[in-house]
Coordinates of C-alpha atoms and ligand atoms in Angstrom, one line a residue:
M15 CA -7.3 -15.8 -18.8
E16 CA -5.7 -19.1 -18.1
M17 CA -2.5 -18.7 -16.2
T18 CA 0.1 -21.3 -17.2
E19 CA 2.9 -22.3 -14.9
H20 CA 5.3 -21.9 -17.7
A21 CA 6.7 -18.5 -18.1
P22 CA 5.7 -17.1 -21.5
E23 CA 8.5 -16.3 -23.9
I24 CA 9.3 -12.6 -24.1
K25 CA 9.1 -10.6 -27.3
R26 CA 12.4 -8.7 -27.2
M27 CA 15.1 -9.5 -24.7
E28 CA 17.2 -6.4 -25.3
I29 CA 16.6 -4.0 -22.4
E30 CA 16.0 -0.4 -23.4
V31 CA 18.1 1.9 -21.2
I32 CA 17.1 5.5 -20.3
K33 CA 19.9 6.9 -18.1
S34 CA 19.3 9.5 -15.5
A35 CA 20.9 12.8 -16.4
V36 CA 22.6 13.3 -13.0
S37 CA 23.4 10.7 -10.4
R38 CA 22.1 11.3 -6.8
V39 CA 24.7 9.0 -5.3
N40 CA 26.9 11.7 -4.0
D41 CA 24.0 13.2 -1.9
V42 CA 23.8 10.0 0.2
D43 CA 25.4 9.7 3.6
F44 CA 26.5 6.1 3.4
D45 CA 27.4 6.1 7.1
N46 CA 23.8 6.8 8.1
I47 CA 21.5 4.9 5.7
P48 CA 17.9 4.5 6.8
F49 CA 16.4 1.2 5.7
G50 CA 14.3 1.4 2.5
K51 CA 14.0 5.2 2.2
I52 CA 16.7 6.0 -0.4
F53 CA 16.4 4.6 -3.9
S54 CA 19.2 4.2 -6.4
D55 CA 19.3 6.2 -9.6
H56 CA 17.4 3.6 -11.8
M57 CA 14.6 1.1 -11.8
F58 CA 13.7 -1.8 -14.1
V59 CA 10.1 -1.8 -15.5
V60 CA 8.3 -4.3 -17.8
D61 CA 4.6 -4.8 -18.5
F62 CA 2.7 -8.0 -19.2
L63 CA 0.0 -7.3 -21.8
D64 CA -1.9 -9.5 -24.2
N65 CA -0.4 -12.6 -22.7
E66 CA 3.2 -11.4 -23.5
W67 CA 6.0 -9.6 -21.8
M68 CA 6.6 -6.3 -23.5
Q69 CA 9.8 -4.3 -24.0
P70 CA 11.8 -4.2 -20.7
T71 CA 13.2 -0.8 -19.7
I72 CA 15.7 0.5 -17.2
M73 CA 14.8 4.1 -16.5
P74 CA 15.4 6.8 -13.9
Y75 CA 13.8 5.9 -10.5
G76 CA 10.5 7.9 -10.3
T77 CA 6.8 7.8 -10.2
L78 CA 4.6 5.7 -12.5
E79 CA 1.3 6.8 -13.9
M80 CA -1.6 4.4 -13.3
S81 CA -5.3 4.3 -13.3
P82 CA -6.9 4.2 -9.8
A83 CA -9.0 1.3 -11.1
I84 CA -6.0 -1.1 -11.3
S85 CA -7.0 -4.4 -9.7
A86 CA -3.9 -4.6 -7.4
L87 CA -5.3 -1.8 -5.4
H88 CA -8.8 -3.3 -5.1
Y89 CA -8.3 -7.1 -5.0
G90 CA -4.7 -7.4 -3.8
Q91 CA -2.9 -9.2 -6.7
A92 CA 0.5 -7.9 -5.6
I93 CA 3.6 -10.0 -4.8
F94 CA 7.2 -9.1 -4.1
E95 CA 10.7 -10.4 -3.3
G96 CA 13.7 -9.2 -1.3
M97 CA 17.3 -9.9 -1.9
K98 CA 20.7 -8.2 -1.4
A99 CA 23.9 -7.3 -3.3
Y100 CA 27.2 -6.9 -1.6
K101 CA 30.4 -5.2 -2.6
G102 CA 33.6 -7.0 -1.3
A103 CA 37.0 -5.6 -0.6
D104 CA 37.9 -6.8 -4.1
G105 CA 35.3 -4.3 -5.5
I106 CA 33.2 -7.1 -7.0
V107 CA 29.4 -6.8 -6.6
R108 CA 27.7 -10.1 -5.8
I109 CA 24.0 -10.8 -5.5
F110 CA 23.0 -13.5 -3.1
R111 CA 20.9 -16.4 -4.5
P112 CA 18.8 -14.5 -7.0
F113 CA 17.8 -17.8 -8.8
D114 CA 16.1 -18.8 -5.6
N115 CA 14.2 -15.5 -5.4
I116 CA 12.8 -15.8 -9.0
K117 CA 11.7 -19.4 -8.2
R118 CA 9.9 -18.2 -5.1
M119 CA 8.4 -15.2 -7.0
N120 CA 6.9 -17.5 -9.6
K121 CA 5.5 -19.7 -6.8
S122 CA 3.9 -16.5 -5.4
A123 CA 2.7 -15.6 -8.9
K124 CA 1.1 -19.1 -9.3
R125 CA -0.7 -18.9 -6.0
M126 CA -1.9 -15.3 -6.7
C127 CA -3.0 -16.1 -10.2
M128 CA -0.5 -13.8 -11.8
A129 CA 1.8 -14.1 -14.9
Q130 CA 5.0 -16.2 -14.5
I131 CA 8.2 -14.2 -14.9
P132 CA 10.8 -15.8 -17.2
E133 CA 13.9 -16.4 -15.2
S134 CA 16.0 -14.8 -18.0
L135 CA 14.0 -11.6 -17.8
F136 CA 14.4 -11.4 -14.0
I137 CA 18.1 -12.2 -14.0
D138 CA 19.0 -10.0 -17.0
G139 CA 17.0 -7.1 -15.7
L140 CA 18.4 -7.4 -12.2
T141 CA 22.0 -7.9 -13.4
Q142 CA 21.9 -4.9 -15.7
L143 CA 20.2 -2.7 -13.2
V144 CA 22.6 -3.5 -10.3
S145 CA 25.6 -3.1 -12.7
M146 CA 24.4 0.4 -13.8
D147 CA 23.9 1.4 -10.2
S148 CA 27.0 -0.4 -8.7
A149 CA 28.2 2.9 -7.2
W150 CA 25.1 2.6 -4.9
V151 CA 26.3 -0.7 -3.3
P152 CA 27.6 0.3 0.1
T153 CA 30.9 -1.2 1.5
Q154 CA 30.4 -0.2 5.1
D155 CA 30.1 -3.1 7.7
G156 CA 26.6 -4.5 7.8
C157 CA 25.5 -2.5 4.8
S158 CA 24.4 -3.8 1.3
L159 CA 22.1 -2.9 -1.6
Y160 CA 18.6 -4.2 -0.9
I161 CA 16.8 -5.3 -4.1
R162 CA 13.0 -5.2 -4.3
P163 CA 11.3 -6.9 -7.2
V164 CA 7.5 -6.3 -7.1
M165 CA 4.7 -7.4 -9.5
F166 CA 1.2 -6.1 -9.4
A167 CA -2.0 -6.3 -11.4
T168 CA -2.6 -3.4 -13.7
T169 CA -5.9 -4.4 -15.3
A170 CA -8.2 -1.4 -14.8
E171 CA -11.5 -3.0 -14.1
I172 CA -13.7 -3.0 -11.1
K173 CA -14.5 -6.7 -11.0
V174 CA -13.3 -9.5 -8.8
K175 CA -11.5 -11.7 -11.3
T176 CA -8.0 -12.7 -12.4
A177 CA -6.2 -9.7 -13.9
D178 CA -4.5 -10.2 -17.3
Q179 CA -2.2 -7.2 -17.1
F180 CA 0.7 -6.9 -14.8
K181 CA 3.7 -4.6 -14.1
F182 CA 7.0 -6.0 -12.9
V183 CA 9.4 -3.5 -11.4
I184 CA 12.8 -3.8 -9.7
L185 CA 13.9 -1.1 -7.2
T186 CA 17.1 -1.0 -5.3
C187 CA 18.2 0.9 -2.2
P188 CA 21.4 1.0 -0.2
V189 CA 20.6 -0.1 3.4
G190 CA 22.1 -0.5 6.8
P191 CA 21.1 -3.0 9.4
Y192 CA 17.3 -3.6 9.7
Y193 CA 17.5 -4.3 13.4
P194 CA 20.5 -2.3 14.8
H195 CA 20.1 -4.0 18.2
P196 CA 19.0 -7.5 19.5
V197 CA 15.3 -8.0 19.0
K198 CA 12.5 -8.2 21.5
V199 CA 9.6 -10.3 20.4
V200 CA 6.2 -11.2 21.8
I201 CA 4.4 -14.5 21.2
E202 CA 1.1 -13.7 19.5
E203 CA -1.8 -15.5 21.2
H204 CA -4.8 -13.9 19.5
Y205 CA -4.2 -12.7 15.9
S206 CA -3.0 -14.9 13.1
R207 CA -0.7 -14.3 10.1
A208 CA -1.5 -17.4 8.0
A209 CA -3.7 -20.5 8.1
E210 CA -3.3 -23.8 6.3
G211 CA -4.7 -23.4 2.8
G212 CA -4.0 -19.7 2.8
V213 CA -1.1 -17.7 1.3
G214 CA 1.4 -17.6 4.2
Y215 CA 4.0 -19.5 2.3
V216 CA 4.2 -16.9 -0.5
K217 CA 5.2 -13.2 -0.5
A218 CA 1.8 -11.7 -1.2
A219 CA 1.6 -8.1 -0.2
G220 CA -1.6 -8.7 1.7
N221 CA 0.2 -10.9 4.2
Y222 CA 2.1 -7.8 5.3
G223 CA -0.8 -5.4 5.3
A224 CA -2.8 -7.8 7.5
S225 CA 0.1 -8.1 10.0
L226 CA 0.5 -4.4 10.6
Y227 CA -2.3 -4.0 13.2
P228 CA -1.1 -6.8 15.6
A229 CA 2.5 -5.7 15.0
K230 CA 1.5 -2.1 16.0
L231 CA -0.1 -3.3 19.2
A232 CA 3.1 -5.2 20.0
Q233 CA 5.3 -2.2 19.2
E234 CA 3.2 0.0 21.5
K235 CA 4.1 -2.4 24.3
G236 CA 7.8 -2.0 23.5
F237 CA 8.4 -5.1 21.3
D238 CA 10.2 -5.0 17.9
Q239 CA 8.2 -7.9 16.4
L240 CA 5.7 -10.6 16.9
L241 CA 6.4 -14.3 17.0
W242 CA 3.5 -15.7 15.1
T243 CA 1.9 -19.0 16.2
D244 CA -0.4 -21.4 14.3
A245 CA -3.9 -19.9 13.4
K246 CA -5.7 -22.9 14.8
D247 CA -4.7 -23.1 18.5
H248 CA -1.8 -20.6 18.9
R249 CA 0.3 -23.4 20.4
Y250 CA 3.0 -23.8 17.8
I251 CA 5.7 -21.2 16.9
E252 CA 5.7 -20.3 13.2
E253 CA 7.9 -17.3 12.3
S254 CA 8.4 -13.6 12.9
G255 CA 7.1 -10.6 10.8
T256 CA 10.0 -10.4 8.4
M257 CA 12.1 -13.4 9.4
N258 CA 12.1 -17.2 10.1
V259 CA 13.0 -18.1 13.6
M260 CA 15.6 -20.6 15.1
F261 CA 16.3 -21.7 18.6
I262 CA 19.4 -23.3 20.1
L263 CA 18.0 -25.9 22.5
G264 CA 20.9 -27.7 24.3
D265 CA 23.3 -28.2 21.4
K266 CA 20.6 -28.6 18.7
L267 CA 19.4 -25.9 16.3
V268 CA 15.6 -26.2 16.2
T269 CA 13.4 -24.4 13.7
P270 CA 9.7 -24.7 12.6
S271 CA 9.4 -27.0 9.6
L272 CA 7.8 -25.7 6.4
E273 CA 5.0 -28.4 6.4
G274 CA 1.5 -27.0 6.4
N275 CA 2.5 -24.2 4.0
T276 CA 1.9 -21.4 6.5
I277 CA 5.4 -20.0 6.8
L278 CA 7.7 -18.5 4.2
S279 CA 10.4 -20.7 3.0
G280 CA 13.2 -18.2 3.7
I281 CA 16.3 -18.3 1.5
T282 CA 18.4 -17.1 4.5
R283 CA 16.8 -19.9 6.6
D284 CA 17.9 -22.5 4.0
S285 CA 21.4 -21.0 3.8
V286 CA 21.8 -20.9 7.6
L287 CA 20.6 -24.5 8.0
R288 CA 23.1 -25.6 5.3
L289 CA 26.0 -23.7 7.0
A290 CA 25.0 -25.1 10.4
K291 CA 25.0 -28.6 9.1
E292 CA 28.5 -28.0 7.8
L293 CA 29.5 -26.8 11.2
D294 CA 28.3 -30.2 12.6
I295 CA 25.4 -28.6 14.4
E296 CA 22.5 -31.0 14.8
I297 CA 19.4 -29.6 13.2
E298 CA 15.7 -30.4 13.8
E299 CA 13.1 -29.0 11.5
R300 CA 9.8 -29.7 13.2
R301 CA 6.8 -28.3 15.0
I302 CA 7.8 -26.3 18.1
L303 CA 5.3 -25.9 21.0
V304 CA 5.4 -22.5 22.7
E305 CA 5.5 -24.5 26.0
E306 CA 8.8 -26.1 24.9
I307 CA 10.4 -22.7 24.5
I308 CA 9.1 -21.4 27.8
D309 CA 10.3 -24.6 29.5
G310 CA 13.6 -24.1 27.8
F311 CA 13.9 -20.7 29.5
K312 CA 13.1 -22.2 32.9
T313 CA 15.5 -25.2 32.6
G314 CA 18.3 -23.3 30.9
L315 CA 18.1 -25.6 27.8
L316 CA 17.3 -22.6 25.6
K317 CA 20.6 -21.0 24.8
E318 CA 19.9 -18.7 21.9
A319 CA 17.0 -17.5 19.7
F320 CA 17.4 -15.7 16.4
G321 CA 15.7 -14.6 13.3
T322 CA 16.9 -15.2 9.7
G323 CA 15.9 -13.1 6.8
T324 CA 17.2 -11.0 3.9
A325 CA 16.6 -7.7 5.6
A326 CA 17.3 -8.9 9.1
T327 CA 20.2 -11.2 8.2
V328 CA 20.8 -13.2 11.3
A329 CA 19.2 -11.2 14.1
P330 CA 19.7 -12.2 17.7
I331 CA 16.6 -12.2 19.9
E332 CA 17.2 -10.9 23.4
L333 CA 13.7 -11.2 24.9
I334 CA 10.6 -13.3 24.3
S335 CA 7.4 -12.3 26.0
Y336 CA 4.6 -14.8 26.5
D337 CA 1.3 -14.5 28.4
G338 CA 2.4 -11.2 30.1
V339 CA 5.8 -12.6 31.3
D340 CA 9.2 -11.4 29.7
Y341 CA 11.8 -14.1 29.4
K342 CA 15.4 -12.8 28.8
L343 CA 18.0 -14.8 26.9
P344 CA 21.6 -14.8 28.0
P345 CA 23.7 -12.2 26.1
I346 CA 25.5 -13.4 23.0
D347 CA 29.1 -13.0 22.1
S348 CA 31.3 -13.7 19.1
N349 CA 31.3 -17.5 19.9
S350 CA 27.5 -17.7 20.0
I351 CA 26.1 -19.9 17.3
S352 CA 24.1 -17.0 15.8
S353 CA 27.3 -14.9 15.6
V354 CA 29.3 -17.7 14.0
L355 CA 26.6 -18.3 11.4
L356 CA 26.2 -14.6 10.6
K357 CA 30.0 -14.3 10.2
T358 CA 30.2 -17.4 8.0
L359 CA 27.4 -16.1 5.8
T360 CA 28.7 -12.6 5.6
D361 CA 32.2 -13.8 4.6
I362 CA 30.7 -15.7 1.7
R363 CA 28.6 -12.8 0.6
V364 CA 31.5 -10.3 0.5
G365 CA 33.9 -12.8 -1.1
K366 CA 36.1 -13.2 1.9
T367 CA 35.6 -17.0 1.9
A368 CA 35.0 -19.3 -1.1
D369 CA 31.5 -19.6 -2.4
T370 CA 31.4 -23.4 -2.4
H371 CA 27.6 -23.5 -2.6
D372 CA 27.5 -21.4 -5.8
W373 CA 25.2 -18.9 -4.1
M374 CA 26.8 -15.6 -5.3
H375 CA 25.9 -14.1 -8.7
S376 CA 28.8 -11.8 -9.6
I377 CA 28.1 -8.7 -11.6
G378 CA 30.4 -7.4 -14.4
Ligands
PLP648 C1 7.3 -13.3 6.7 C2 8.7 -13.6 6.3 N1 9.3 -14.7 6.8 C3 10.6 -15.0 6.5 C4 11.4 -14.1 5.7 C5 12.8 -14.5 5.4 O1 12.9 -14.9 4.0 P1 14.3 -14.7 3.2 O2 15.3 -15.3 4.1 O3 14.1 -15.3 1.9 O4 14.5 -13.2 3.1 C6 10.8 -12.9 5.3 C7 11.6 -12.0 4.5 O5 11.6 -12.0 3.3 C8 9.5 -12.7 5.5 O6 8.9 -11.5 5.1

């Protein structure tokens, strides 16, 4: 099947709704929410068959029946997204930059030869789903509703070829902080996450599967995450496992540029860079040599390092290990640049400060 870049029109926009008989929301301890283990009452499901999107449905969260021959399992046509909804003191639920997530999902779909998802299908499904399960959006500090859109190939055929059937599902789960403490990372000098010409710049499920073994080795040595370097020479910093990375060198914010298409173009990265610019922080998006960071530790030029991502938000890094040596960063406080950026972003997300960028998609 020829995959067009244009999302095909959908047959029926009306979403069928099958409500769960009883809500599970009262069983949840919102003061102790593990990340990604508790799912809200409903999920959104829609199939792509015969070159068309079928009837979209919101149904109780549960298992889906599928053939073990589906090509996602064998040949890895599976992509996903991650975004968050927040509930402010005003009781309004706001989703952060969902139009950017659907754009990136379709970029992933194009690279992985999968059907394009119409923006209206994505946004309508998402809006109705989050609205139905709005009681699941936590209000506790640092908590939110994590939203996981996922699409996978459902053609049941054992043959390496482009699938022509797909399932698109949206799940949601209330979450607390991904990293409840500052992060310890190790610079990866042997394994690679992505190479030029590959799929590092999209959210293909296989990127994450392939990163698990090197990440496990790092975790066994006491690190939370890896800091990936370029696949060619391991000389340039790329990103971390689930977040982009930024450094405060002197009074500049320095972050790896997106050129070369090996790192994910993070929506949090983009937001933080825009907020930093508005705070008159000088920004450099460029290639960053590992040596430059290590020298920064030695000369004191490196003031802060932090990750940015939907799950991780703005996550301070307290330690970077390289070539067997652990380099500790100075402790951060509420005046640190990462703390100021996190607060600025959080205040927009929960409606405490004006959304001048038009980032928030309010529900209901
Ligand atoms: C590999 C990787 N890099 C960066 C990010 C940050 O992207 P975003 O800010 O859009 O969540 C993520 C998380 O989605 C990720 O998985």
